[in-house]
XYZ file of C-alpha atoms in Angstrom:
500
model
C 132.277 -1.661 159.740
C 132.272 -3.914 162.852
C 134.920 -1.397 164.413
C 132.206 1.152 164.398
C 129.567 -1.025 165.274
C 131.562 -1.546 167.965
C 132.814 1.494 169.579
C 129.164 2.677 169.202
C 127.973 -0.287 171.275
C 130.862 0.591 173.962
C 130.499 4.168 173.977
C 126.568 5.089 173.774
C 126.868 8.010 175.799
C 129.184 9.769 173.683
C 126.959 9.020 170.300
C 123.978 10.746 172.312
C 125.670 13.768 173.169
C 126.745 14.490 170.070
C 122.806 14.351 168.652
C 122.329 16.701 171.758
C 124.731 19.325 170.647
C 123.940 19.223 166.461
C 119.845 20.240 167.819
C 121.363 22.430 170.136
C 123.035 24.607 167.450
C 119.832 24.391 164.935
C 117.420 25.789 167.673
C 120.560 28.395 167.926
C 120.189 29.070 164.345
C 116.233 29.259 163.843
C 115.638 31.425 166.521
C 118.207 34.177 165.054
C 116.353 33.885 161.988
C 112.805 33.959 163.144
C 113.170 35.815 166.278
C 112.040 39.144 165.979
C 111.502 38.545 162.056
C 108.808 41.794 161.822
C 111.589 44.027 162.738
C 113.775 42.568 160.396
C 110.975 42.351 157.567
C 110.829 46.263 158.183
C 114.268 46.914 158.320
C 114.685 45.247 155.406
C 112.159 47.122 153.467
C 113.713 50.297 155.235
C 116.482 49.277 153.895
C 115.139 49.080 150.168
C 113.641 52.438 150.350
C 116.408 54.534 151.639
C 118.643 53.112 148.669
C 116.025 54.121 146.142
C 115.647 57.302 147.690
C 119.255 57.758 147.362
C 119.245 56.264 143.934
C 116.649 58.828 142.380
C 117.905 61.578 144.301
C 121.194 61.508 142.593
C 120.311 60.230 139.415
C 116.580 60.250 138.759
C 114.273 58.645 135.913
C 113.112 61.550 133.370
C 111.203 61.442 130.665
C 112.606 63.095 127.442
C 111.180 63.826 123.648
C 114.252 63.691 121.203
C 113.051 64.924 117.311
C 114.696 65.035 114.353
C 114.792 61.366 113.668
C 114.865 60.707 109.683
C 112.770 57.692 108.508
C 115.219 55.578 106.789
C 112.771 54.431 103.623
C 113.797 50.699 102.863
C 112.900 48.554 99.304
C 112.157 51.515 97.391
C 113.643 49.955 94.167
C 110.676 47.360 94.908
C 107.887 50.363 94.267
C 110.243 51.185 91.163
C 110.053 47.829 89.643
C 106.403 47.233 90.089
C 106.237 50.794 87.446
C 105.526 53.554 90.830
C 106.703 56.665 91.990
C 105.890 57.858 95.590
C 106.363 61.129 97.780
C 105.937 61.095 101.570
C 103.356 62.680 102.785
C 103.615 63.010 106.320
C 106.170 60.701 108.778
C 109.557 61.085 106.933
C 110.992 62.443 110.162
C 109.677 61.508 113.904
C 110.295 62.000 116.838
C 110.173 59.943 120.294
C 109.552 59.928 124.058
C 111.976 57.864 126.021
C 112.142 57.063 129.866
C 115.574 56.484 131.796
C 117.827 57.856 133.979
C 118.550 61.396 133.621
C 121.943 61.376 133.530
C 121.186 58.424 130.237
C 118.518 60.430 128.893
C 120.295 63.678 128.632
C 122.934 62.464 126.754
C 121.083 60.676 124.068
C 120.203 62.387 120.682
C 118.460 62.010 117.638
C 122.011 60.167 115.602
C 121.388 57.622 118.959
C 117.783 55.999 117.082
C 117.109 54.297 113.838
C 113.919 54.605 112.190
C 112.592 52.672 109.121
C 109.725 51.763 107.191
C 109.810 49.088 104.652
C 108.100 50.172 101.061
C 108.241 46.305 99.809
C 104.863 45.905 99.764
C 103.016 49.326 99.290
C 101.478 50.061 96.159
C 98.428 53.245 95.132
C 96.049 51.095 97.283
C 98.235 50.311 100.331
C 100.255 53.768 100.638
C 101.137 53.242 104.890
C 104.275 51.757 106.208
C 104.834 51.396 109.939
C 107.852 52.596 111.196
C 109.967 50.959 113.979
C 112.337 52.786 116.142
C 115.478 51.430 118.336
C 118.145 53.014 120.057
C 121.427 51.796 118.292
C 123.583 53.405 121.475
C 125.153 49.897 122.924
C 126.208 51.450 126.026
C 122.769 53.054 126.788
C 120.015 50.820 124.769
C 119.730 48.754 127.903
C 118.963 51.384 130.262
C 116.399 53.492 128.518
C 112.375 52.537 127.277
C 110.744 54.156 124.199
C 107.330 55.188 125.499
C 105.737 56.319 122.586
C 106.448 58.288 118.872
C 105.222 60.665 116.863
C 103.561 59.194 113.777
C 103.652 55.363 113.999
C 103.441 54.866 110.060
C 104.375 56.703 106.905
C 102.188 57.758 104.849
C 102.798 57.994 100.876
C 101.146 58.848 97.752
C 101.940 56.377 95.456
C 101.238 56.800 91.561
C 102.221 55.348 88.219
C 105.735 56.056 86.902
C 105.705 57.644 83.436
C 107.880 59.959 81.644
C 106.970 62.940 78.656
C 108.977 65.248 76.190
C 107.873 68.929 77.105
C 108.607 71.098 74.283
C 110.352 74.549 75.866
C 109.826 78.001 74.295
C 111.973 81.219 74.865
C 110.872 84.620 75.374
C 112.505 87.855 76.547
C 111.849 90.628 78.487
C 112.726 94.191 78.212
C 114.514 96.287 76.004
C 118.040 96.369 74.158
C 119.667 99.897 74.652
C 118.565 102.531 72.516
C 119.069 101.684 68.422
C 119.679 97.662 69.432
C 117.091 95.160 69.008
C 117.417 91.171 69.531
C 118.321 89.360 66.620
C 117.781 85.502 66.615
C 117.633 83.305 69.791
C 118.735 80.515 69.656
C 118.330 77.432 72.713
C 119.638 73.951 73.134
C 117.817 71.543 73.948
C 114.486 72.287 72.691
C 112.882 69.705 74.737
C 113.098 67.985 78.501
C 111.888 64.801 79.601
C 109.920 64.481 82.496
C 109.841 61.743 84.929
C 106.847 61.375 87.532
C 104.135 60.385 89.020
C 101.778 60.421 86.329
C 99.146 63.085 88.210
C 101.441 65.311 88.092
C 103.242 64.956 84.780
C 99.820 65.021 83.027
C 99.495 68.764 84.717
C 102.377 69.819 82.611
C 100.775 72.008 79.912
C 104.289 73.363 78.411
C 107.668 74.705 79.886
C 109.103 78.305 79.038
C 112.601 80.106 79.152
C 112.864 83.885 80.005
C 115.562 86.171 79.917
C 115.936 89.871 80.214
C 117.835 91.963 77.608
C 116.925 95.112 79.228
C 119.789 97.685 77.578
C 121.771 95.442 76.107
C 124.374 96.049 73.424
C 125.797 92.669 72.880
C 125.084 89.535 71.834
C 124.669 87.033 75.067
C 124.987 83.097 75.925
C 123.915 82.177 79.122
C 121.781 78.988 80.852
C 118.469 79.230 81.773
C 116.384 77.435 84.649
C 112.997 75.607 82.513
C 109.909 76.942 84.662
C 106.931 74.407 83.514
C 103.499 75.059 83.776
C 99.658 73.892 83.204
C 97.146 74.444 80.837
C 95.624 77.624 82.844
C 99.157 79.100 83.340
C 100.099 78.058 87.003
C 103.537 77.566 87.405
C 103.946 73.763 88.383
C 106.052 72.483 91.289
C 108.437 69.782 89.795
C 110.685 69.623 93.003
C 109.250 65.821 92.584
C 110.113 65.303 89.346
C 113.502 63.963 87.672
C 114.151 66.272 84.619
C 116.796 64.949 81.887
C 118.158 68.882 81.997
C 117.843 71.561 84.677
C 119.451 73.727 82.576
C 119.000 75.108 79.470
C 121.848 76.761 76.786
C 120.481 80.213 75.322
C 122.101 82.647 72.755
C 120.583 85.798 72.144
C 121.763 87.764 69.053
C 121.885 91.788 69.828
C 122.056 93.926 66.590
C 122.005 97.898 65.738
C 118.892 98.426 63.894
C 117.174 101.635 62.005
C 113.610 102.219 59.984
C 113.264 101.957 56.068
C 110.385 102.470 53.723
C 109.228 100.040 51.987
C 108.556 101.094 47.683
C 106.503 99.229 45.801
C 103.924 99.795 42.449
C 100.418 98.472 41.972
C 100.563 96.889 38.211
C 98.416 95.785 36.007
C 94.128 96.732 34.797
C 91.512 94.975 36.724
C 88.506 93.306 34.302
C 87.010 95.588 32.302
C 84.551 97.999 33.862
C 86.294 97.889 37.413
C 88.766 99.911 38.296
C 91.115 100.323 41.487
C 90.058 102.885 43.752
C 93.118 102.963 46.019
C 95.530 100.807 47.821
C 96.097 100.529 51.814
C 99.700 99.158 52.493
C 99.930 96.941 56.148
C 102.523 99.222 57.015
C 104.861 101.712 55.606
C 108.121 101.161 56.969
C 110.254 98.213 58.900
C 112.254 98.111 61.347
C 115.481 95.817 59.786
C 118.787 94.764 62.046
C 122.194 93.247 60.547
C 125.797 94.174 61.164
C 126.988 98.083 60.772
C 128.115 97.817 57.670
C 125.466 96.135 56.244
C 122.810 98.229 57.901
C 124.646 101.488 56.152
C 124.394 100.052 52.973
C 120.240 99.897 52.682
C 118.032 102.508 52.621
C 114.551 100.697 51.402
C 113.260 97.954 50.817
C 111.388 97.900 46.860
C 109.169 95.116 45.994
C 109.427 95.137 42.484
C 106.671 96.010 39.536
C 104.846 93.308 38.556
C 104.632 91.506 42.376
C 101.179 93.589 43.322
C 99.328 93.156 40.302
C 96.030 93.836 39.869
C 95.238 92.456 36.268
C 91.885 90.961 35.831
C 90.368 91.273 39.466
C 87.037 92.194 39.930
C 86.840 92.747 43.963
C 88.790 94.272 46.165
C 91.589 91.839 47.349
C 94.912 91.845 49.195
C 97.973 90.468 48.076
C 100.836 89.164 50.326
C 104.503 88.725 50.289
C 107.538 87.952 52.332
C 109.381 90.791 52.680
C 112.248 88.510 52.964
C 112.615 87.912 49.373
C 113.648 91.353 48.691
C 116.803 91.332 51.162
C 119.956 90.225 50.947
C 121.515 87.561 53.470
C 122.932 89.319 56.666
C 120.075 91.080 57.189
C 116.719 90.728 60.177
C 113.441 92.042 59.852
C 112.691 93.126 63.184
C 109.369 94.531 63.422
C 106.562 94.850 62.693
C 106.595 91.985 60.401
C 107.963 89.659 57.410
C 104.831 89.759 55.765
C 103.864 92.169 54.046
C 100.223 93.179 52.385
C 98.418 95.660 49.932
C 94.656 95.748 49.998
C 94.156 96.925 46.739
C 90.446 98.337 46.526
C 88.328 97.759 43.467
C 84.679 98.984 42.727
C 83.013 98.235 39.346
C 83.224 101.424 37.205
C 80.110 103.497 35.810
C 79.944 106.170 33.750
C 77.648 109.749 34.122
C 76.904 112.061 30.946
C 77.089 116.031 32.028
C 75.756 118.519 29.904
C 77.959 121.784 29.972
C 76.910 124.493 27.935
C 78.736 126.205 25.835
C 78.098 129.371 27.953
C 79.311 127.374 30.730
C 82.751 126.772 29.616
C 85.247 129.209 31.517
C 87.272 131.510 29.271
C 90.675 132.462 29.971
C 93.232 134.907 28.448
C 91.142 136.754 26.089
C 92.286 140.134 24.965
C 89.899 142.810 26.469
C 89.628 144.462 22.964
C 88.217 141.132 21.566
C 84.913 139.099 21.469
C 84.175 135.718 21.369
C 81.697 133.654 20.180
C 80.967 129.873 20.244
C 80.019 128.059 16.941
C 77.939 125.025 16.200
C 77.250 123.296 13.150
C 74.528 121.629 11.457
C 72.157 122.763 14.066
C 74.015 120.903 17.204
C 73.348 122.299 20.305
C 75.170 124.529 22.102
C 76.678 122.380 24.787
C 78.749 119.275 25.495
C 77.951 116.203 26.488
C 81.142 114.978 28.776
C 81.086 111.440 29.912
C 83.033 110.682 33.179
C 83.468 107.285 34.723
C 84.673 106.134 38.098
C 83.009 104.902 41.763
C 79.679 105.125 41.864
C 78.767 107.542 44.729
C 81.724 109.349 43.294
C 80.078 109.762 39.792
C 76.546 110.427 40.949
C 78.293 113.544 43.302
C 79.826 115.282 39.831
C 78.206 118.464 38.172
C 79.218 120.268 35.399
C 81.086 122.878 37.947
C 83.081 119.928 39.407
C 84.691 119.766 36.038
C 85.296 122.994 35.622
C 85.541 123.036 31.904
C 87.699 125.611 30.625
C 89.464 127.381 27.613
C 92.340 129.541 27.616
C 92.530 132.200 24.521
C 96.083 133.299 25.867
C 97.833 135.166 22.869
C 95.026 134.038 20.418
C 94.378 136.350 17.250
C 91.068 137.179 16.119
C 89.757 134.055 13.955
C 87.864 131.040 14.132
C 89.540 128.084 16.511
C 88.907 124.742 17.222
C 89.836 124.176 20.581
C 90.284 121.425 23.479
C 88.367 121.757 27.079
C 90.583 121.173 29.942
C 88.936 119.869 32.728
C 89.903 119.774 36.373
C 92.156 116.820 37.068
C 91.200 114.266 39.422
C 92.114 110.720 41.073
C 88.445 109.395 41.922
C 87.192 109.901 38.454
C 88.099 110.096 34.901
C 87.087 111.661 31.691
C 88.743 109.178 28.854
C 87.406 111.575 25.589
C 88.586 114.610 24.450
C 85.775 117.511 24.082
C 86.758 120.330 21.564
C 84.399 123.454 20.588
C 84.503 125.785 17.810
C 85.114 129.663 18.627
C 85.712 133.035 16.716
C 87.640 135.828 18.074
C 86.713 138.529 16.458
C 88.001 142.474 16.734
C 85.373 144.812 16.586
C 87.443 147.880 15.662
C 88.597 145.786 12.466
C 85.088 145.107 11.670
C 83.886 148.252 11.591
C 86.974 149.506 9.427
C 86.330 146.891 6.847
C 82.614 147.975 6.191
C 83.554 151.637 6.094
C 86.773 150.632 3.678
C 87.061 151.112 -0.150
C 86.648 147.094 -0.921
C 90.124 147.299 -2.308
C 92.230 146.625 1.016
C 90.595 145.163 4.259
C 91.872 144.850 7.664
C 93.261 141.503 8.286
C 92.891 140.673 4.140
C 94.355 141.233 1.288
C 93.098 140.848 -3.035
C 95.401 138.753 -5.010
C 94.973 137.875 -8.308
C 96.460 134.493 -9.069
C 97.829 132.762 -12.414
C 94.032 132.030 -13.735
C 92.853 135.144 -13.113
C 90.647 134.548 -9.961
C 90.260 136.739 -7.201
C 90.722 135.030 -3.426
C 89.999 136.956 -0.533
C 91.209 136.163 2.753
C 88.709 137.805 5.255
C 89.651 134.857 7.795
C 90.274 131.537 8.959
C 88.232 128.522 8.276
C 88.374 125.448 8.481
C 85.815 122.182 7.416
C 84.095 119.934 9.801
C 86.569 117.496 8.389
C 89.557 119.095 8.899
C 88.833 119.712 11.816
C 88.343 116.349 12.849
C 91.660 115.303 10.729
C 93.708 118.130 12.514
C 92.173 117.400 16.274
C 93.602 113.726 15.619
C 96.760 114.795 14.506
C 97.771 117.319 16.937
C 99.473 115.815 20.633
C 97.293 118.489 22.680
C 94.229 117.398 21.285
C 93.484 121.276 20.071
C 93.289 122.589 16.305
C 93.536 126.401 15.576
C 93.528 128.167 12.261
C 94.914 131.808 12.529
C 94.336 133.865 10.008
């Protein structure tokens, strides 16, 4: 310290040119900087520009939309434990606009961004989520900006979560080939549960399976697609939905079938003073299906006597029954039904007296060389009184030429007969009594030969003397009243004749 103390004291000269030379280079130094210092402002700004120019003209900033960017949904088992079900409405995929270098820009896709929404808190009342967007490209993320996107939030419809059993039903279209018909269908399951939002799963009216069997000759198994639908028919979408089946399991039974009558007989009387006025069958003949053997071996179906019985009914009224009972296992009643009905019809009965007289009564077979005459005794008139029963506007429409009573004289003798009127036969009306009258055939030649004759020997006749000594002469045939009556009742045609 006092060595420099002193050489400064002995050499002050020296010390002062040094200061001299130090201020020298400063000024030096600030006057490069400052002189001039526009033109090097400008330059400098030149300077700037040109290497932007040069920048953008080799590798300019763009602006570019890039689509196709799925909305990855996040916390969706959070709307499933809080008893929801959502679809997205509108925002499940985006798209961006993005500013950067063209060369960065072009070479970025839709796999270069992540989008997601978080679904943590939505519920029915709060059905948005925003989406956020970054580009997950390390080497570009720096160089790029996301300007703006399409559809900032997702938007849901959130509903309650519940579940229901839809019974499914089968039917078939078309036709089997010719002499086939289907058999029995079977399908497995019978039911699907639904799982949904609960506006739509209430929608769900009932599900059906359809299959076509047109010209089949063989029995089929095969799985069917469930189509579901509403109450008005409308087919509804259940793209939404989780089903416990998509498929179904059906089995459809083709068999050879043919046509048989079906037999049957009414039985039995209704109440007194009805009776059955006819009987309309449902249908005639059925359509039945089972294996060829089996199907050779019928050829009708009979419902046995004693099933359509009538006894004691006093209206009209039809009786029912399975047509199944009356057919052996193996066999299908195809068509038009397993039921099967008889309306029997039943009217209340009255009865009609019609007078016929005697000269009425139609005559047949009597020999052209004979006469006839009708007899009545103990002054009863010379008609009969015929009582028919049946319908009512049936009776009231009957005259005594609707009966059309008759007797036939075929190969009868001259004599006196007591004989039964046929009537015409009928099924609307019947005549339950039998009607006799009382004729004599007589000959007219023999007649007039007995009143010219000697007494002894007459035509037809003969005089015997018997044991006692009594004449009996048999000039013809008579009989009582009471025999008559005795014979009329004993004889199976109802008629009594007497020949002589």
């Amino acid at each position: 310290m006092d060595n420099l103390k002193t050489d400064t004291q002995t050499n002050p000269q020296k010390s002062q040119s040094d200061n001299k030379k130090d201020d020298s280079k400063a000024v030096k130094i600030k006057n490069f900087i400052f002189r001039n210092i526009g033109l090097k402002i400008l330059s400098l700004i030149i300077a700037v520009i040109l290497w932007i120019v040069v920048v953008n003209v080799d590798d300019p900033s763009v602006r570019q939309t890039i689509g196709g960017i799925t909305v990855d949904l996040r916390n969706e088992s959070a709307l499933d434990a809080k008893g929801y079900t959502y679809s997205v409405e509108s925002g499940s995929v985006i798209s961006v606009v993005i500013r950067g270098p063209q060369s960065v820009v072009e070479s970025l896709k839709a796999s270069d961004f992540y989008a997601y929404a978080d679904l943590s808190e939505r519920s029915p009342s709060s059905d948005t989520a925003p989406i956020s967007v970054t580009c997950i490209n390390e080497e570009y993320s720096g160089q790029i900006d996301i300007i703006s996107q399409k559809y900032d939030y997702v938007t849901m419809s959130i509903d309650n979560k519940i579940s229901k059993e839809v019974a499914l039903s089968f039917e078939y279209t078309g036709t089997p080939s010719n002499g086939y018909v289907v058999g029995n269908v079977g399908i497995s399951p019978t039911a699907i549960t639904v799982t949904g939002a609960e506006t739509t799963i209430n929608t769900i009216s009932y599900a059906k399976l359809t299959y076509d069997v047109s010209d089949l000759t063989a029995s089929v198994n095969d799985t069917i697609t469930p189509v579901f639908y509403d109450s008005d028919g409308k087919e509804v979408d259940t793209s939404l939905l989780e089903l416990s089946r998509s498929n179904v399991q059906v089995s459809i039974e083709i068999l050879p079938s043919k046509s048989v009558p079906i037999t049957f007989a009414v039985s039995g009387e209704p109440e007194e003073g009805y009776i059955v006025t006819g009987y309309i069958p449902s249908f005639k003949e059925v359509v039945i299906a089972a294996e060829g053997s089996l199907l050779e071996a019928i050829t009708s179906i009979d419902i046995p006597s004693g099933i359509i019985d009538v006894t004691g009914l006093t209206e009209s009224e039809t009786i029912t029954v399975s047509l199944v009972n009356y057919l052996s296992s193996g066999y299908k009643i195809v068509s038009p039904g397993k039921e099967f009905s008889v309306k029997v019809e039943i009217e209340p009965q009255v009865e009609k007296t019609i007078t016929i007289p005697y000269e009425s009564v139609k005559v047949t077979g009597l020999d052209s060389d004979y006469t006839l005459e009708f007899e009545t005794e103990n002054g009863s008139k010379s008609e009969l009184n015929v009582v028919v029963k049946g319908v009512q506007d049936v009776v009231e429409s009957i005259t005594a030429s609707t009966l059309g009573a008759t007797i036939d004289l075929e190969d009868r003798l001259p004599g006196k007969y007591s004989l039964r009127v046929a009537f015409n036969s009928a099924d609307d009306y019947v005549i339950e009594d039998s009607y006799f009258v009382s004729i004599v055939i007589k000959n007219p030649e023999e007649e007039t030969t007995a009143e010219n004759g000697s007494g002894t020997e007459i035509e037809n006749g003969e005089t015997n003397e018997d044991e006692s000594g009594e004449d009996e002469t048999i000039l013809e045939n008579e009989i009582s009243e009471s025999e008559t009556e005795t014979n009329a009742a004993a004889t199976d045609e109802g008629e009594v004749e007497v020949l002589s």
